[in-house]
Tab-separated table of C-alpha atoms in Angstrom:
chain	number	residue	atom	x	y	z
A	368	MET	CA	84.039	57.103	46.329
A	369	GLN	CA	87.525	56.201	47.537
A	370	ASP	CA	89.007	59.170	45.673
A	371	LEU	CA	86.451	61.447	47.326
A	372	LEU	CA	87.370	60.149	50.783
A	373	ASP	CA	91.066	60.630	50.033
A	374	TRP	CA	90.409	64.201	48.910
A	375	LEU	CA	88.385	64.978	52.044
A	376	LEU	CA	91.189	63.600	54.208
A	377	GLN	CA	93.707	65.828	52.436
A	378	VAL	CA	91.468	68.874	52.820
A	379	LEU	CA	91.007	68.083	56.514
A	380	VAL	CA	94.764	68.014	57.061
A	381	MET	CA	95.338	71.099	54.935
A	382	ASN	CA	92.864	73.218	56.891
A	383	LEU	CA	94.168	72.281	60.337
A	384	ARG	CA	96.509	75.264	60.389
A	385	ALA	CA	93.863	77.709	59.186
A	386	GLY	CA	91.231	76.197	61.476
A	387	ALA	CA	93.462	76.454	64.548
A	388	PHE	CA	94.182	80.060	63.644
A	389	LEU	CA	90.483	80.911	63.279
A	390	LEU	CA	89.775	79.204	66.601
A	391	SER	CA	92.336	81.264	68.535
A	392	ALA	CA	92.276	84.586	66.635
A	393	PRO	CA	90.252	87.587	67.873
A	394	PHE	CA	86.751	88.049	66.420
A	395	PHE	CA	87.066	84.924	64.257
A	396	GLY	CA	87.374	82.748	67.343
A	397	SER	CA	84.862	84.647	69.480
A	398	ARG	CA	81.186	84.011	70.050
A	399	MET	CA	80.338	86.936	67.805
A	400	LEU	CA	81.035	84.687	64.801
A	401	PRO	CA	78.857	81.552	64.609
A	402	LEU	CA	80.626	78.196	64.685
A	403	GLN	CA	79.124	77.189	61.329
A	404	ILE	CA	80.716	80.185	59.603
A	405	ARG	CA	84.094	79.405	61.158
A	406	ILE	CA	83.909	75.797	59.952
A	407	ILE	CA	82.906	76.829	56.433
A	408	LEU	CA	85.631	79.478	56.332
A	409	SER	CA	88.334	77.066	57.488
A	410	PHE	CA	87.305	74.439	54.933
A	411	ALA	CA	87.197	77.102	52.223
A	412	LEU	CA	90.741	78.139	53.121
A	413	GLY	CA	91.833	74.497	53.147
A	414	ALA	CA	90.302	73.864	49.714
A	415	PHE	CA	92.022	76.976	48.349
A	416	VAL	CA	95.352	75.901	49.812
A	417	MET	CA	94.884	72.515	48.121
A	418	SER	CA	94.971	74.281	44.746
A	419	GLN	CA	98.173	76.182	45.603
A	420	VAL	CA	100.250	73.784	47.716
A	421	GLU	CA	100.971	70.127	47.211
A	422	ALA	CA	99.130	68.058	49.801
A	423	PRO	CA	100.768	65.201	51.725
A	424	THR	CA	100.557	61.839	50.057
A	425	MET	CA	98.069	59.238	51.184
A	426	ALA	CA	100.951	57.035	52.297
A	427	VAL	CA	101.818	59.653	54.909
A	428	LEU	CA	98.229	60.415	55.873
A	429	THR	CA	97.410	56.742	56.480
A	430	SER	CA	100.508	56.039	58.600
A	431	PHE	CA	101.691	57.024	62.061
A	432	GLN	CA	103.597	59.926	60.503
A	433	VAL	CA	100.321	61.850	60.365
A	434	ILE	CA	100.222	62.254	64.180
A	435	PRO	CA	103.255	64.592	64.522
A	436	LEU	CA	102.140	66.310	61.303
A	437	ILE	CA	98.726	67.104	62.806
A	438	LEU	CA	100.263	68.337	66.070
A	439	GLN	CA	102.678	70.550	64.146
A	440	GLU	CA	99.935	72.109	62.024
A	441	LEU	CA	97.837	72.801	65.122
A	442	ALA	CA	100.851	74.332	66.873
A	443	ILE	CA	101.515	76.722	63.979
A	444	GLY	CA	97.905	77.879	63.752
A	445	LEU	CA	97.490	78.286	67.514
A	446	CYS	CA	100.804	80.139	67.869
A	447	VAL	CA	99.901	82.659	65.158
A	448	GLY	CA	96.329	83.051	66.429
A	449	LEU	CA	97.264	83.497	70.084
A	450	THR	CA	100.003	85.973	69.191
A	451	PHE	CA	97.429	87.876	67.150
A	452	THR	CA	95.063	87.852	70.138
A	453	ILE	CA	97.752	89.147	72.515
A	454	LEU	CA	98.569	92.094	70.249
A	455	PHE	CA	94.872	92.773	69.615
A	456	ALA	CA	94.272	93.023	73.372
A	457	SER	CA	96.218	96.302	73.491
A	458	ALA	CA	93.031	98.313	72.944
A	459	GLY	CA	91.185	96.494	75.723
A	460	LEU	CA	94.076	96.940	78.138
A	461	ALA	CA	94.247	100.663	77.387
A	462	GLY	CA	90.489	100.968	77.924
A	463	GLU	CA	90.660	99.197	81.285
A	464	LYS	CA	93.374	101.554	82.519
A	465	ILE	CA	91.444	104.627	81.326
A	466	ALA	CA	88.300	103.335	83.043
A	467	SER	CA	90.087	102.650	86.330
A	468	SER	CA	91.727	106.099	86.287
A	469	SER	CA	88.487	107.966	85.590
A	470	GLY	CA	86.139	106.145	87.944
A	471	LEU	CA	84.329	104.278	85.160
A	472	SER	CA	85.603	100.876	86.224
A	473	PHE	CA	82.235	100.191	87.902
A	474	SER	CA	80.549	100.520	84.490
A	475	MET	CA	80.844	96.867	83.441
A	476	GLN	CA	79.161	94.990	80.634
A	477	VAL	CA	79.184	91.380	79.492
A	478	ASP	CA	81.856	90.904	76.847
A	479	PRO	CA	80.241	89.302	73.755
A	480	SER	CA	83.552	87.713	72.759
A	481	GLY	CA	83.891	85.902	76.088
A	482	SER	CA	82.049	85.005	79.235
A	483	GLY	CA	83.443	87.688	81.551
A	484	GLN	CA	82.657	91.317	82.185
A	485	THR	CA	84.863	94.187	81.032
A	486	PRO	CA	84.572	97.984	81.371
A	487	VAL	CA	82.458	99.707	78.741
A	488	VAL	CA	85.401	101.931	77.727
A	489	SER	CA	87.461	98.821	77.031
A	490	GLN	CA	84.732	97.345	74.844
A	491	ILE	CA	84.292	100.607	72.946
A	492	LEU	CA	88.002	100.765	72.121
A	493	THR	CA	88.044	97.071	71.155
A	494	LEU	CA	85.100	97.523	68.788
A	495	PHE	CA	86.734	100.669	67.397
A	496	LEU	CA	89.891	98.649	66.717
A	497	LEU	CA	87.794	96.014	64.941
A	498	VAL	CA	86.250	98.687	62.710
A	499	ILE	CA	89.658	100.125	61.800
A	500	PHE	CA	91.114	96.636	61.327
A	501	PHE	CA	88.437	95.608	58.819
A	502	SER	CA	88.249	99.009	57.124
A	503	ILE	CA	91.925	98.904	56.105
A	504	ASN	CA	91.630	95.238	55.035
A	505	GLY	CA	93.720	93.928	57.911
A	506	HIS	CA	91.809	90.627	57.842
A	507	LEU	CA	92.783	90.099	54.200
A	508	LEU	CA	96.430	90.742	55.022
A	509	VAL	CA	96.302	88.241	57.881
A	510	PHE	CA	94.628	85.602	55.700
A	511	ALA	CA	97.304	86.214	53.054
A	512	LEU	CA	99.964	85.568	55.698
A	513	ILE	CA	98.296	82.303	56.702
A	514	LEU	CA	98.239	81.175	53.069
A	515	GLU	CA	101.831	82.314	52.618
A	516	SER	CA	102.858	80.292	55.666
A	517	TYR	CA	102.234	77.076	53.717
A	518	THR	CA	105.045	78.152	51.382
A	519	VAL	CA	107.382	79.500	54.061
A	520	VAL	CA	106.764	76.595	56.437
A	521	PRO	CA	105.658	73.601	54.314
A	522	ILE	CA	103.558	70.881	55.870
A	523	GLY	CA	105.845	68.472	57.707
A	524	ALA	CA	108.883	70.804	57.695
A	525	PRO	CA	110.834	71.071	60.991
A	526	LEU	CA	109.943	74.016	63.206
A	527	VAL	CA	112.052	76.359	65.323
A	528	LEU	CA	110.248	76.116	68.663
A	529	ASP	CA	112.476	78.672	70.379
A	530	GLY	CA	111.316	81.340	67.928
A	531	MET	CA	107.674	80.526	68.615
A	532	ILE	CA	108.156	80.825	72.390
A	533	GLN	CA	110.101	84.060	72.033
A	534	ALA	CA	107.368	85.460	69.773
A	535	GLY	CA	104.812	85.062	72.552
A	536	ILE	CA	107.060	86.921	75.004
A	537	ASP	CA	107.745	89.716	72.503
A	538	ALA	CA	104.018	89.990	71.711
A	539	ALA	CA	103.231	90.537	75.403
A	540	GLY	CA	105.828	93.306	75.545
A	541	LEU	CA	104.397	94.979	72.453
A	542	MET	CA	100.897	94.738	73.924
A	543	PHE	CA	101.925	96.751	76.995
A	544	ASP	CA	103.894	99.145	74.788
A	545	PHE	CA	100.941	99.944	72.520
A	546	ALA	CA	98.483	100.082	75.426
A	547	SER	CA	100.721	102.514	77.315
A	548	SER	CA	101.140	104.800	74.311
A	549	MET	CA	97.354	104.927	73.802
A	550	MET	CA	96.247	105.491	77.381
A	551	LEU	CA	99.078	107.650	78.782
A	552	PRO	CA	97.869	110.989	77.299
A	553	ILE	CA	94.372	110.586	78.739
A	554	VAL	CA	95.614	109.229	82.063
A	555	ALA	CA	98.132	112.081	82.350
A	556	VAL	CA	95.415	114.708	81.835
A	557	LEU	CA	93.185	112.933	84.367
A	558	LEU	CA	96.059	112.949	86.852
A	559	ILE	CA	96.440	116.721	86.449
A	560	ILE	CA	92.667	117.167	86.895
A	561	ASN	CA	92.711	115.022	90.044
A	562	LEU	CA	95.602	117.051	91.443
A	563	ALA	CA	93.659	120.255	90.796
A	564	ILE	CA	90.559	118.770	92.450
A	565	GLY	CA	92.664	117.747	95.431
A	566	ILE	CA	94.007	121.270	95.853
A	567	ILE	CA	90.507	122.780	95.545
A	568	THR	CA	88.941	120.349	98.039
A	569	LYS	CA	91.809	121.003	100.446
A	570	SER	CA	91.230	124.745	100.335
A	571	ALA	CA	87.436	124.377	100.407
A	572	PRO	CA	86.496	121.280	102.468
A	573	GLN	CA	82.784	121.741	101.769
A	574	LEU	CA	83.492	120.709	98.152
A	575	ASN	CA	83.931	117.009	98.847
A	576	LEU	CA	85.175	114.436	96.365
A	577	PHE	CA	81.828	112.860	95.499
A	578	SER	CA	79.840	116.058	94.991
A	579	PHE	CA	82.544	118.017	93.172
A	580	GLY	CA	85.468	115.904	91.995
A	581	PHE	CA	83.695	112.817	90.668
A	582	PRO	CA	81.353	114.634	88.199
A	583	ILE	CA	84.261	116.711	86.882
A	584	THR	CA	86.362	113.581	86.353
A	585	ILE	CA	83.545	111.778	84.522
A	586	PHE	CA	82.838	114.792	82.317
A	587	SER	CA	86.548	115.232	81.596
A	588	VAL	CA	87.065	111.655	80.446
A	589	PHE	CA	84.087	111.902	78.084
A	590	VAL	CA	85.528	115.080	76.577
A	591	LEU	CA	88.999	113.522	76.301
A	592	LEU	CA	87.670	110.382	74.620
A	593	THR	CA	85.714	112.510	72.144
A	594	LEU	CA	88.783	114.563	71.284
A	595	SER	CA	90.885	111.401	71.008
A	596	ILE	CA	88.816	109.716	68.295
A	597	THR	CA	91.147	110.730	65.452
A	598	PRO	CA	94.371	109.939	67.372
A	599	PHE	CA	92.926	106.573	68.372
A	600	ALA	CA	92.075	105.840	64.726
A	601	TRP	CA	95.654	106.525	63.644
A	602	ALA	CA	96.994	104.535	66.602
A	603	PHE	CA	94.796	101.546	65.704
A	604	SER	CA	95.934	101.805	62.080
A	605	ASP	CA	99.558	101.672	63.230
A	606	LEU	CA	98.683	98.778	65.530
A	607	THR	CA	97.167	96.852	62.619
A	608	ASN	CA	100.299	97.353	60.526
A	609	ALA	CA	102.452	96.307	63.480
A	610	ILE	CA	100.371	93.144	63.925
A	611	VAL	CA	100.791	92.194	60.268
A	612	ASP	CA	104.544	92.837	60.387
A	613	PHE	CA	104.925	90.887	63.628
A	614	LEU	CA	102.986	87.892	62.313
A	615	ARG	CA	105.059	87.925	59.114
A	616	THR	CA	108.263	87.907	61.176
A	617	LEU	CA	106.864	85.106	63.351
A	618	ILE	CA	106.001	82.918	60.376
A	619	GLU	CA	109.384	83.487	58.732
A	620	GLY	CA	111.148	82.770	62.033
A	621	MET	CA	109.461	79.389	62.379
A	622	GLN	CA	111.526	78.078	59.479
A	623	ASN	CA	114.566	80.327	59.271
A	624	GLY	CA	115.239	80.721	62.974
């Protein structure tokens, strides 16, 4: 019985990093995935890591040295998960800008991954990104990085905190970069359409904005989104690869600086 308790304690410590990542990562940490599945998945990852990486000794786990070890493991998992979430929010940010430029910002819906309301266009693009992410096995690549992190950054090894802070800043910059590249073509076409509507309504005042311009804008954004399905798919594929590369660089920078 004592050996079983020792093994459970080691598994609990080993899955702290994976559990913190699942708690803060998109989809895995949202309400769309039941809490029971997240707990089972984190313990499964911890048990698998136990077979690949040497666990801390019981002398360390039963002393005060376990407190900074636990905080460090939680910091690694949360840093990787939150960085992943920031980069994943590029699709939602692009959708919000498209919705505000086309007059669809009033079309709000409760976000299943949170408690707030977001534009429908933003949710559609986020769900589309999820489909592309899982279809090209992005989740398997991310899980492989988490398991590889135990080798790159062993449990109890010193961390480079400056690299972790800089990674969050760089992730925010990449989020705006990807969001801008995805929404600029549609927003640019909508701007040209709005300029044309402005010229027409100026020359013919009886064609006011609400009876003439608004329906054309709504119809135009639906057509543009339909034509942009394939470009969005390729953009989301590139975004997934960029996320994997960025997380790999983040994990390597935690140890190497």
